[in-house]
XYZ file of C-alpha atoms in Angstrom:
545
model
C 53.781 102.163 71.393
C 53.582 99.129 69.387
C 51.804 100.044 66.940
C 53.220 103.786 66.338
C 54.198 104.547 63.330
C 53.421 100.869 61.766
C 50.684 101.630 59.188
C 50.718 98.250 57.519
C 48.147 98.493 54.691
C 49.658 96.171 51.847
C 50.925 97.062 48.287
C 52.833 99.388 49.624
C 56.554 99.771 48.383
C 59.203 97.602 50.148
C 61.184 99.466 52.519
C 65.195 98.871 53.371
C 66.569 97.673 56.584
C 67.974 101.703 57.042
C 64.155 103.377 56.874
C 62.842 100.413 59.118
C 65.300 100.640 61.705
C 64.668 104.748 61.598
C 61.058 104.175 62.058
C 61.791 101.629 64.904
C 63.273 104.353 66.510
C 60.675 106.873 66.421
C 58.581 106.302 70.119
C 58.235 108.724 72.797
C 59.907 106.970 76.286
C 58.944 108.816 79.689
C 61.069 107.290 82.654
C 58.463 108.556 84.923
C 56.342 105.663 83.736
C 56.895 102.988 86.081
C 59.656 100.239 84.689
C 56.926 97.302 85.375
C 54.487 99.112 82.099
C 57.650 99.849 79.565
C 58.434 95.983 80.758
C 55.161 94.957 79.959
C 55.366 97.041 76.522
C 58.097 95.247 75.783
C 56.639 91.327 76.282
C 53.855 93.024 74.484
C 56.237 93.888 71.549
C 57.850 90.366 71.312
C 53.963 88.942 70.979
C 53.345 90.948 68.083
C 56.548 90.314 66.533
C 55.877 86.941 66.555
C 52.987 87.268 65.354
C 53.962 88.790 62.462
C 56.781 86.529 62.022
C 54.020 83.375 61.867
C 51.912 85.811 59.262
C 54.900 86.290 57.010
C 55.703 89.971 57.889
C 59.290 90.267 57.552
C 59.705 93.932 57.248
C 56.696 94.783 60.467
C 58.541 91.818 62.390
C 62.128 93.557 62.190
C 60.727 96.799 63.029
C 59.405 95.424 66.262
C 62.185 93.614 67.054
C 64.391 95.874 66.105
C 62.293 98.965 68.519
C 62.060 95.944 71.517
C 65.935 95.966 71.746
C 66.535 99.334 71.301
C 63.752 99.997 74.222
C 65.466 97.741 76.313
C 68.970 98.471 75.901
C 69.151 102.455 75.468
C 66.498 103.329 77.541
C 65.349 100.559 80.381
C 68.625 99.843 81.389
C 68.844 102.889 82.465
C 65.365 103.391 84.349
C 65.477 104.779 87.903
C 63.503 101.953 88.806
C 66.112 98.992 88.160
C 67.648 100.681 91.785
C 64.518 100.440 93.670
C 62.746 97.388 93.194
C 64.782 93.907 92.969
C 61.101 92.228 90.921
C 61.885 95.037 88.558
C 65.663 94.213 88.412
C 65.047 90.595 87.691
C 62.344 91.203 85.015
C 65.003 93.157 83.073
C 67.333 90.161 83.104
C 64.726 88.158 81.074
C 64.244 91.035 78.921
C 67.628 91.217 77.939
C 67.875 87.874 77.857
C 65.165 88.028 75.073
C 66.944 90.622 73.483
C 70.317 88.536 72.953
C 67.970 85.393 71.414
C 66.184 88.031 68.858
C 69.477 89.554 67.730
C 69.912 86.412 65.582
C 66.249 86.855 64.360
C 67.158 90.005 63.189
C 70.724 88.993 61.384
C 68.111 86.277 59.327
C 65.762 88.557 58.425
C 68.040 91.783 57.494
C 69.529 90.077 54.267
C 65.460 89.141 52.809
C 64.359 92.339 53.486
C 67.091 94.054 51.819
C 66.722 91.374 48.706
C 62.961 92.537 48.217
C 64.299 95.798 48.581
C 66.918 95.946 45.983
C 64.554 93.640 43.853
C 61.888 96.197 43.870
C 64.357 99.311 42.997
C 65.566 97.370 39.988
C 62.101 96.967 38.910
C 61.595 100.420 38.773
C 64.912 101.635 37.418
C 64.217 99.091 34.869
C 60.729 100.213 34.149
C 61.541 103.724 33.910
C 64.445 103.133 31.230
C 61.342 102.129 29.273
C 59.555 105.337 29.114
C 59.987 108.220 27.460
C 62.720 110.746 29.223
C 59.829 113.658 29.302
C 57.211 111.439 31.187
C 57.366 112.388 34.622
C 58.389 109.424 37.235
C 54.989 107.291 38.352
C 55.012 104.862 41.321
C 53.591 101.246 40.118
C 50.693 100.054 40.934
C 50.225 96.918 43.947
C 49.100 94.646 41.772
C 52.478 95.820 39.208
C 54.730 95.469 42.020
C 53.955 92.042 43.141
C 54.273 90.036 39.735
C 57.895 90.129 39.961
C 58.534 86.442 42.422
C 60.884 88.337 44.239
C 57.905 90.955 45.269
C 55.152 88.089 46.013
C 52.984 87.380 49.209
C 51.738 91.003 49.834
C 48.965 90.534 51.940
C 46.097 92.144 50.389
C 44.811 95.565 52.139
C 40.715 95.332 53.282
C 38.952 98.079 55.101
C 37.976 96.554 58.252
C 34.501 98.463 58.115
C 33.450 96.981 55.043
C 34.717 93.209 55.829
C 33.367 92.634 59.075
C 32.089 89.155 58.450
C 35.639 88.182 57.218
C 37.247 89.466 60.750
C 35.200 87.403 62.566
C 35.789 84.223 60.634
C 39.674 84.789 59.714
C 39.477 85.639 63.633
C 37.542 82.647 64.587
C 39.524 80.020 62.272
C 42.772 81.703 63.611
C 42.500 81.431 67.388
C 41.203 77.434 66.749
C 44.028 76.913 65.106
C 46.459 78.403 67.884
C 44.267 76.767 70.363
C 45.196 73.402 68.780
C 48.909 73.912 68.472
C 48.911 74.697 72.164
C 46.860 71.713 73.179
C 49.178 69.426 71.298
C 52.440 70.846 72.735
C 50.642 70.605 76.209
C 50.208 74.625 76.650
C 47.041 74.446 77.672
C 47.836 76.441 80.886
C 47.247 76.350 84.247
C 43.554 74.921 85.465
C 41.352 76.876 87.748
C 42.590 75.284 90.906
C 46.229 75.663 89.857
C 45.249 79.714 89.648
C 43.966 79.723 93.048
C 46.748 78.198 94.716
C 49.327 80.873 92.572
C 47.337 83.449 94.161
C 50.068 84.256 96.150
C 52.513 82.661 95.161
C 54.385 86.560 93.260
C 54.742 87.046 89.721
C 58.890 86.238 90.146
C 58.917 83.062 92.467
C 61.144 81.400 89.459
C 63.574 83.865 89.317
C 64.830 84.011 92.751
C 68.158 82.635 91.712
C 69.088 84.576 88.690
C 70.338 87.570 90.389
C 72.541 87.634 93.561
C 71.167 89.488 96.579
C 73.961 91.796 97.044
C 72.242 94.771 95.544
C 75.996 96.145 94.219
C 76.566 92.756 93.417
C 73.442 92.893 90.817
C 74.371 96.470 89.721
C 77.429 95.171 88.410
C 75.914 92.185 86.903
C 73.502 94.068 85.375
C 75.945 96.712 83.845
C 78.105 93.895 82.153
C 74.849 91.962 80.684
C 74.036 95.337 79.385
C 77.560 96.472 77.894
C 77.765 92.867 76.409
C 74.279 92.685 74.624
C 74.864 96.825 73.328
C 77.784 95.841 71.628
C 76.387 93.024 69.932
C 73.827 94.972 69.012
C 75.828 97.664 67.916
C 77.361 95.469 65.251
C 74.344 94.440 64.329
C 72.871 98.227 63.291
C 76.245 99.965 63.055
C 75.313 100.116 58.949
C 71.947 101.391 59.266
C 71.031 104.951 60.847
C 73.013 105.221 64.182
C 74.527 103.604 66.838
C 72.109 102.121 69.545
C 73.707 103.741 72.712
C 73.551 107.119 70.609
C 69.347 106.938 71.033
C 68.526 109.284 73.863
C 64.815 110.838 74.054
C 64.186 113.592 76.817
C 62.491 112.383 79.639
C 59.522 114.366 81.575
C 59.603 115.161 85.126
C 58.841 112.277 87.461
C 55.336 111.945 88.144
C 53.961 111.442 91.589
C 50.714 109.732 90.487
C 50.762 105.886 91.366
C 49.444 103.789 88.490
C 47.082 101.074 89.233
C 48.719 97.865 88.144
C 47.615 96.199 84.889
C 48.548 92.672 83.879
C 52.504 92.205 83.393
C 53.371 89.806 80.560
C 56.367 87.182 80.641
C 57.905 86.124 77.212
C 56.537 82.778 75.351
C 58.860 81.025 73.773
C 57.192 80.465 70.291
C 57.842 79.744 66.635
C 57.538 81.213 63.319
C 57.672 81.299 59.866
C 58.777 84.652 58.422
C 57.490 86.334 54.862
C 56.447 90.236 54.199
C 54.479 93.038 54.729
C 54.450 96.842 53.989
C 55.177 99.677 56.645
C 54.109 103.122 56.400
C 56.314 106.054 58.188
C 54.506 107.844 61.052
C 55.337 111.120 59.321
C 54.046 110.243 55.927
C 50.654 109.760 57.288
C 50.363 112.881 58.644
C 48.801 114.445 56.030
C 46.459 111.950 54.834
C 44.314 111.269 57.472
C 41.037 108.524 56.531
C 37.892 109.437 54.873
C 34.814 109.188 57.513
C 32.285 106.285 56.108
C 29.032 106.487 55.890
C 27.686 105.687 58.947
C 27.554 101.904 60.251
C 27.551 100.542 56.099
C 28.403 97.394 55.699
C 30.368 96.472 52.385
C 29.631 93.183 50.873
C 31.140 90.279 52.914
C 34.541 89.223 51.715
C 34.210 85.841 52.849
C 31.429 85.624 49.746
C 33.461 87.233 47.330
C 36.496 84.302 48.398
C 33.923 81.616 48.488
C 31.134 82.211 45.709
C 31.620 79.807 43.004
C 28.385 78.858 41.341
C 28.094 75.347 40.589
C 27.350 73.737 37.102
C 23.834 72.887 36.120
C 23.051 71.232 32.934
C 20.669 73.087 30.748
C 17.267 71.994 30.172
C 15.718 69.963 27.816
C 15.378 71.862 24.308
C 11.509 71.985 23.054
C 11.083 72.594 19.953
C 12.116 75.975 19.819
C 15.461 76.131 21.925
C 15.281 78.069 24.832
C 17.917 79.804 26.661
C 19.665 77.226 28.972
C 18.392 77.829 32.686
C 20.612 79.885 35.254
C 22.836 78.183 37.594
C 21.432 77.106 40.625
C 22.187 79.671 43.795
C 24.220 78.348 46.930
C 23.074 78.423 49.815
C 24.069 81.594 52.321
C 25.628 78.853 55.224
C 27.587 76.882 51.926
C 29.125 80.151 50.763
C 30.011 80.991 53.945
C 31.264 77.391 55.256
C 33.051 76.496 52.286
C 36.088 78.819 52.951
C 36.236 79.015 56.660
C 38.710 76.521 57.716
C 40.880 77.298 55.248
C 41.091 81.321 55.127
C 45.124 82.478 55.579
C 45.594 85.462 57.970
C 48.945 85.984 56.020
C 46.452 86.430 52.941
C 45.245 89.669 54.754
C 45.873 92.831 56.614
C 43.653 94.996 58.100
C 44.371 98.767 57.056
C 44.426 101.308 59.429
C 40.847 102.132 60.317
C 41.683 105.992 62.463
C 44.588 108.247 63.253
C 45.796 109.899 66.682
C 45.551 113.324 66.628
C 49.322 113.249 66.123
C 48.708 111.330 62.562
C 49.770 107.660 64.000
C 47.689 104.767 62.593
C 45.817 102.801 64.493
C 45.441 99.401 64.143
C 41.250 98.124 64.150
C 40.287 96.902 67.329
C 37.297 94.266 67.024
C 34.992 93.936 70.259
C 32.383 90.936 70.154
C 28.860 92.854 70.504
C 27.765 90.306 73.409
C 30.416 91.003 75.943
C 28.927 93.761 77.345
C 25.613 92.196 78.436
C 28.139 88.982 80.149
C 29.602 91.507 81.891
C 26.918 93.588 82.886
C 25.186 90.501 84.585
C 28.498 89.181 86.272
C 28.695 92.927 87.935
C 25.391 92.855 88.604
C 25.974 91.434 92.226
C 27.997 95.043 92.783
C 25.756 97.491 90.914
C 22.991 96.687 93.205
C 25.557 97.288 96.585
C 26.425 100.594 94.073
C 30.177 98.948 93.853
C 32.008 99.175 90.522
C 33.331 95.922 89.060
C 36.099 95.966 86.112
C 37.366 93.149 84.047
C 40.744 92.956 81.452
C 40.070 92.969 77.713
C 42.369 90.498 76.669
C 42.916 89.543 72.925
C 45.492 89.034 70.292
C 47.050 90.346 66.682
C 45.756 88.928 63.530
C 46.494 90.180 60.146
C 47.024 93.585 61.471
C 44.412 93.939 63.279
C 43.185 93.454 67.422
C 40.526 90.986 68.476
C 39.302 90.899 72.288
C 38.569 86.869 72.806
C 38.948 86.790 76.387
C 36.897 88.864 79.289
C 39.069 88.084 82.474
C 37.496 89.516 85.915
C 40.161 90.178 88.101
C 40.056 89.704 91.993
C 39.669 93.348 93.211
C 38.642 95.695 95.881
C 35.892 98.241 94.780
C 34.080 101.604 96.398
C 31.242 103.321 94.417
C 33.600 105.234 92.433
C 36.576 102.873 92.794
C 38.010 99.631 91.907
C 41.202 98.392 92.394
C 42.588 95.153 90.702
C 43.933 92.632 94.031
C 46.139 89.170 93.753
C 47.437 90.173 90.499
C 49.982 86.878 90.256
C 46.744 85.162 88.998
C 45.754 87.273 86.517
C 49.458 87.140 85.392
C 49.767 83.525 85.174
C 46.662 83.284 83.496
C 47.393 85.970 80.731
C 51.070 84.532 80.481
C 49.889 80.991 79.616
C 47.275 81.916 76.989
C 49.958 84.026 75.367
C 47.232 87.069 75.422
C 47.820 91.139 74.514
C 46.014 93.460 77.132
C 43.820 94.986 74.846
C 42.039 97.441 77.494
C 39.664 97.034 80.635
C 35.943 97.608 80.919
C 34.128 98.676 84.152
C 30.925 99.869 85.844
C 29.727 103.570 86.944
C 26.862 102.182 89.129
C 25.505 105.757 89.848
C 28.060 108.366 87.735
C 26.769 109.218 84.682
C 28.855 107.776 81.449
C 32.278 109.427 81.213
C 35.918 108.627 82.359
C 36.776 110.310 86.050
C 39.985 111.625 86.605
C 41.103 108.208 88.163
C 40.233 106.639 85.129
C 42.080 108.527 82.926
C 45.189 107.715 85.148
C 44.382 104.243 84.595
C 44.058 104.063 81.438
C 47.106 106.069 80.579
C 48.894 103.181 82.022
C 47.477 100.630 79.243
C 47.822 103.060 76.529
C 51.720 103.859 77.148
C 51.784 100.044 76.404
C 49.267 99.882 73.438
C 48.353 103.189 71.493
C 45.085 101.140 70.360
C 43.886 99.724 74.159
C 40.206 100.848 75.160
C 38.421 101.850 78.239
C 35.026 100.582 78.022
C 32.110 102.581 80.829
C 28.912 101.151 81.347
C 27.089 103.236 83.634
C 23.568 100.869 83.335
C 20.950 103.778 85.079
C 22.228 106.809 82.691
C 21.527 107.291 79.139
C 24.096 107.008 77.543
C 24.660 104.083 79.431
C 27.462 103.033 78.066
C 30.989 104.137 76.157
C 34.155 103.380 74.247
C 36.991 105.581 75.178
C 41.104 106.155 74.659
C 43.030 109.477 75.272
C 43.528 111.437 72.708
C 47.170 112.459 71.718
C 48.643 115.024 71.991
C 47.323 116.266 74.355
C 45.800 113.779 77.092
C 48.346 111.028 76.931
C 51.457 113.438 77.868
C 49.098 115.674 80.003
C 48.223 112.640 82.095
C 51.769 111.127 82.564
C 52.702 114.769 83.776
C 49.881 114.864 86.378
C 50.921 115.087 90.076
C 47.245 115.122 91.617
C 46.209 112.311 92.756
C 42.309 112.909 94.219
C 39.409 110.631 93.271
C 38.219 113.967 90.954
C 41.019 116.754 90.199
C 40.863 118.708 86.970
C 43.335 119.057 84.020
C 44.698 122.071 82.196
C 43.854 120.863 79.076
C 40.538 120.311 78.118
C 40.252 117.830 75.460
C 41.724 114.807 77.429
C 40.004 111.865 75.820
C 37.846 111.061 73.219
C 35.345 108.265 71.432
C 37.422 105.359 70.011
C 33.937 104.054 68.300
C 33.098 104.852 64.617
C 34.774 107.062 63.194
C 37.245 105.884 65.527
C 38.854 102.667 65.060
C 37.105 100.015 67.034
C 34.495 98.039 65.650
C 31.036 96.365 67.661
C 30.958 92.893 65.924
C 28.559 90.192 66.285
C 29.244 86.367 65.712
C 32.931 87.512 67.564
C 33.550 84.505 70.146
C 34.530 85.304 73.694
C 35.521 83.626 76.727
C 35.356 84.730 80.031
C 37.432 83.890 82.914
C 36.529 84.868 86.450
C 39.457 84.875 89.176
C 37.664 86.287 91.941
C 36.791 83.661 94.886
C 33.624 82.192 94.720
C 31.828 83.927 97.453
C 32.256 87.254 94.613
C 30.949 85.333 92.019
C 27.922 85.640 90.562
């Protein structure tokens, strides 16, 4: 959901505050998805809008901002859930809570977006005055559009499958440098013994006091938070496209299928310097879907093109008939490569798209360190051998438009030979929650099933894919050949085919055939090497290996 219809590629036109807030608006919502996922979108949404905030992405940070609101206001509010389940109830309290902070945001950033804007139409208006009347109208050029100082600080556009090497180290120098901030403001997070002991604790034990226990008591409540943040918000869009309480989207029938749960994510309260970026509409990339590359080429490494300066060497001494001064001496592969690291700008940057949905969406490249399989393979390698499945979380973050999986974190769970269910999840919670991590997918064993995704799997993963179009499920099935895979539903039709499913047996079939498909080349994640990970095991030590 995050990422629909957000096909950030740089130099392209600004956009106005009216076409944003239309694209904002343009998600699919299914209240048969359980409220705890579309609450989990949501903290997903504010991390990328941050994000893009601290990249200088004014127009991609309003959009998100802008869709996090509207999700929360027009359509949560009104979930069948919020009547069921008081965690659920309380979770939407924050939410809005969140919501009423970020209307402010979106007040500051409305006015500089509509500046570049109107900057950028004078341009043109200007620049076509200049031609002659018969010449037909022509769109300028990236590099034309940003040499106006009004237009400046478009990140420039790279192919992810031709700049590898620069992902890793803009990755790399990124994450060190978030590391350090949260070190010095003491968010470090909580230490290994301080996640056993939460292990119980339940994801909500600080909110016990925000919401009366008188169930009509909290109805009300929640109605007037609701009616008092919509009207705010109201004035706050009422000039561009419509109202926020006029959003409705048809909802699907109620699906009896109980999700496994996946990692819920409470809002960080974070920073950020604001700037710009480019936004493509979901529809106009409909008919322009990527050219396929040649398979597994590798471009020239950016980082050498940003770094390469030859140094100076004098020329040598003239005999007596002159000779041609000698070349410049080479540098060094590690100096070309060192000399930039530390100081390469994610803002500088964005990813462009690297694959479509089937329904023409962009997705956003999703970067997976080459090593983690092998780490993961030998910490399940305890369960193979008792033919037990074993899964772990694919956690990660957002940098210049793209997804990088830095953290493998191995749930506690309870597994069969063809099942495994994530157990204890406050830990896994708290530990996401203080590292300010995205759920970028889940990986996990077949220890005798050949290599595909069961029926049960696909249920799963539907649940981290509602969340994040981009998220992966990764099966290693170590005695088949294949033995391994890198998977998402494809959409239409899996995703909605899925969510409609009733069945819920270990193997059922589907009507439609073409459920899910490869996310590797040509699809749009990328096997990297040199990509640092970290992995974090939460199961007690008696499970480890």
């Amino acid at each position: 959901m995050a990422s629909n219809a957000m096909g950030a590629t740089g130099g392209t036109a600004p956009q106005s505050v009216e076409n944003i807030t239309r694209i904002a608006q343009n998600y699919e919502y299914n209240s048969s998805v359980p409220l705890r996922y579309w609450l989990r979108t949501a903290a997903t949404l504010l991390r990328e809008a941050r994000i893009y905030e601290r990249e200088g992405h004014d127009e991609q940070a309003y959009l998100i901002l802008f869709r996090h609101a509207q999700l929360i206001l027009v359509h949560l509010s009104k979930h069948p859930d919020t009547k069921k389940n008081e965690d659920d109830r309380k979770a939407l309290v924050a939410a809005e809570k969140e919501v009423e902070k970020n209307l402010s945001k979106l007040e500051i950033l409305r006015p500089r977006i509509n500046k570049r804007y109107e900057r950028y139409t004078q341009l043109m208006r200007e620049r076509e005055s200049r031609k002659q009347p018969s010449r037909a109208k022509v769109v300028a050029e990236p590099r034309e559009q940003v040499q106006d100082p009004a237009l400046s600080g478009v990140a420039e556009p790279l192919e992810a499958g031709e700049n590898r090497d620069l992902a890793v180290q803009l990755a790399q120098s990124e994450l060190n440098r978030r590391a350090t901030v949260r070190d010095s403001k003491g968010l470090s997070g909580p230490s290994a013994e301080e996640l056993e002991t939460r292990r119980a604790a339940g994801v909500w034990g600080d909110w016990d006091q925000s919401i009366k226990s008188d169930p009509r008591a909290s109805d009300l409540d929640l109605s007037r938070r609701v009616q008092n943040i919509r009207s705010n918000f109201d004035h706050t869009t009422q000039h561009y496209g419509q109202r926020a309480g006029e959003f409705e989207v048809p909802s699907s029938a109620t699906s009896a299928y109980k999700y496994p749960t996946v990692p819920r994510q409470k809002p960080l309260e974070h920073t950020a310097s604001p700037g710009q970026i480019a936004i493509l509409d979901k529809n106009a990339q409909r008919h322009a879907p990527p050219i396929l590359p040649a398979k597994e080429h590798l471009g020239p490494s950016r980082a050498s093109i940003i770094s390469n300066s030859a140094k100076d060497v004098a020329p040598a001494r003239p005999a007596k008939v002159s000779p041609a001064p000698a070349l410049p001496a080479k540098l060094q592969p590690s100096e070309e490569t060192s000399a930039t690291r530390s100081d390469l700008d994610p803002s500088s940057y964005t990813f462009k798209p690297s694959a479509y949905l089937e329904n023409g969406t962009p997705l956003r490249s999703v970067f997976l360190p080459a090593n983690l399989r092998s780490r993961f393979l030998s910490l399940a390698a305890p369960n193979t051998r008792a033919n037990l499945e074993t899964c772990g979380i694919l956690c990660g973050t957002l940098v210049s438009n793209a997804l990088f999986i830095s953290k493998l974190v191995i749930p506690e769970q309870t597994a069969t030979s063809d099942t495994c269910e994530t157990v204890n999840e406050s830990a896994l919670f708290d530990y996401c929650d203080s590292e300010d991590l995205m759920t970028l997918g889940w990986i996990h064993t077949h220890p005798s099933q050949t290599c595909f995704m069961s029926s049960r799997d696909l249920h799963t993963h539907c649940g981290y894919q509602v969340m994040l179009p981009e998220s992966i499920a990764i099966v290693c099935a170590p005695s088949k050949n294949p033995d391994w895979g890198v998977f998402r539903l494809t959409d239409p039709p899996g995703l909605k085919t899925v969510l409609n499913c009733n069945q819920t047996g270990l193997f059922h079939p589907h009507a439609e055939e073409n459920i899910y498909t490869g996310a590797l080349r040509p699809g749009h994640v990328f096997e990297v090497s040199g990509l640092e990970f970290q992995t974090v095991d939460l199961r007690p030590d008696p499970f480890k290996n």
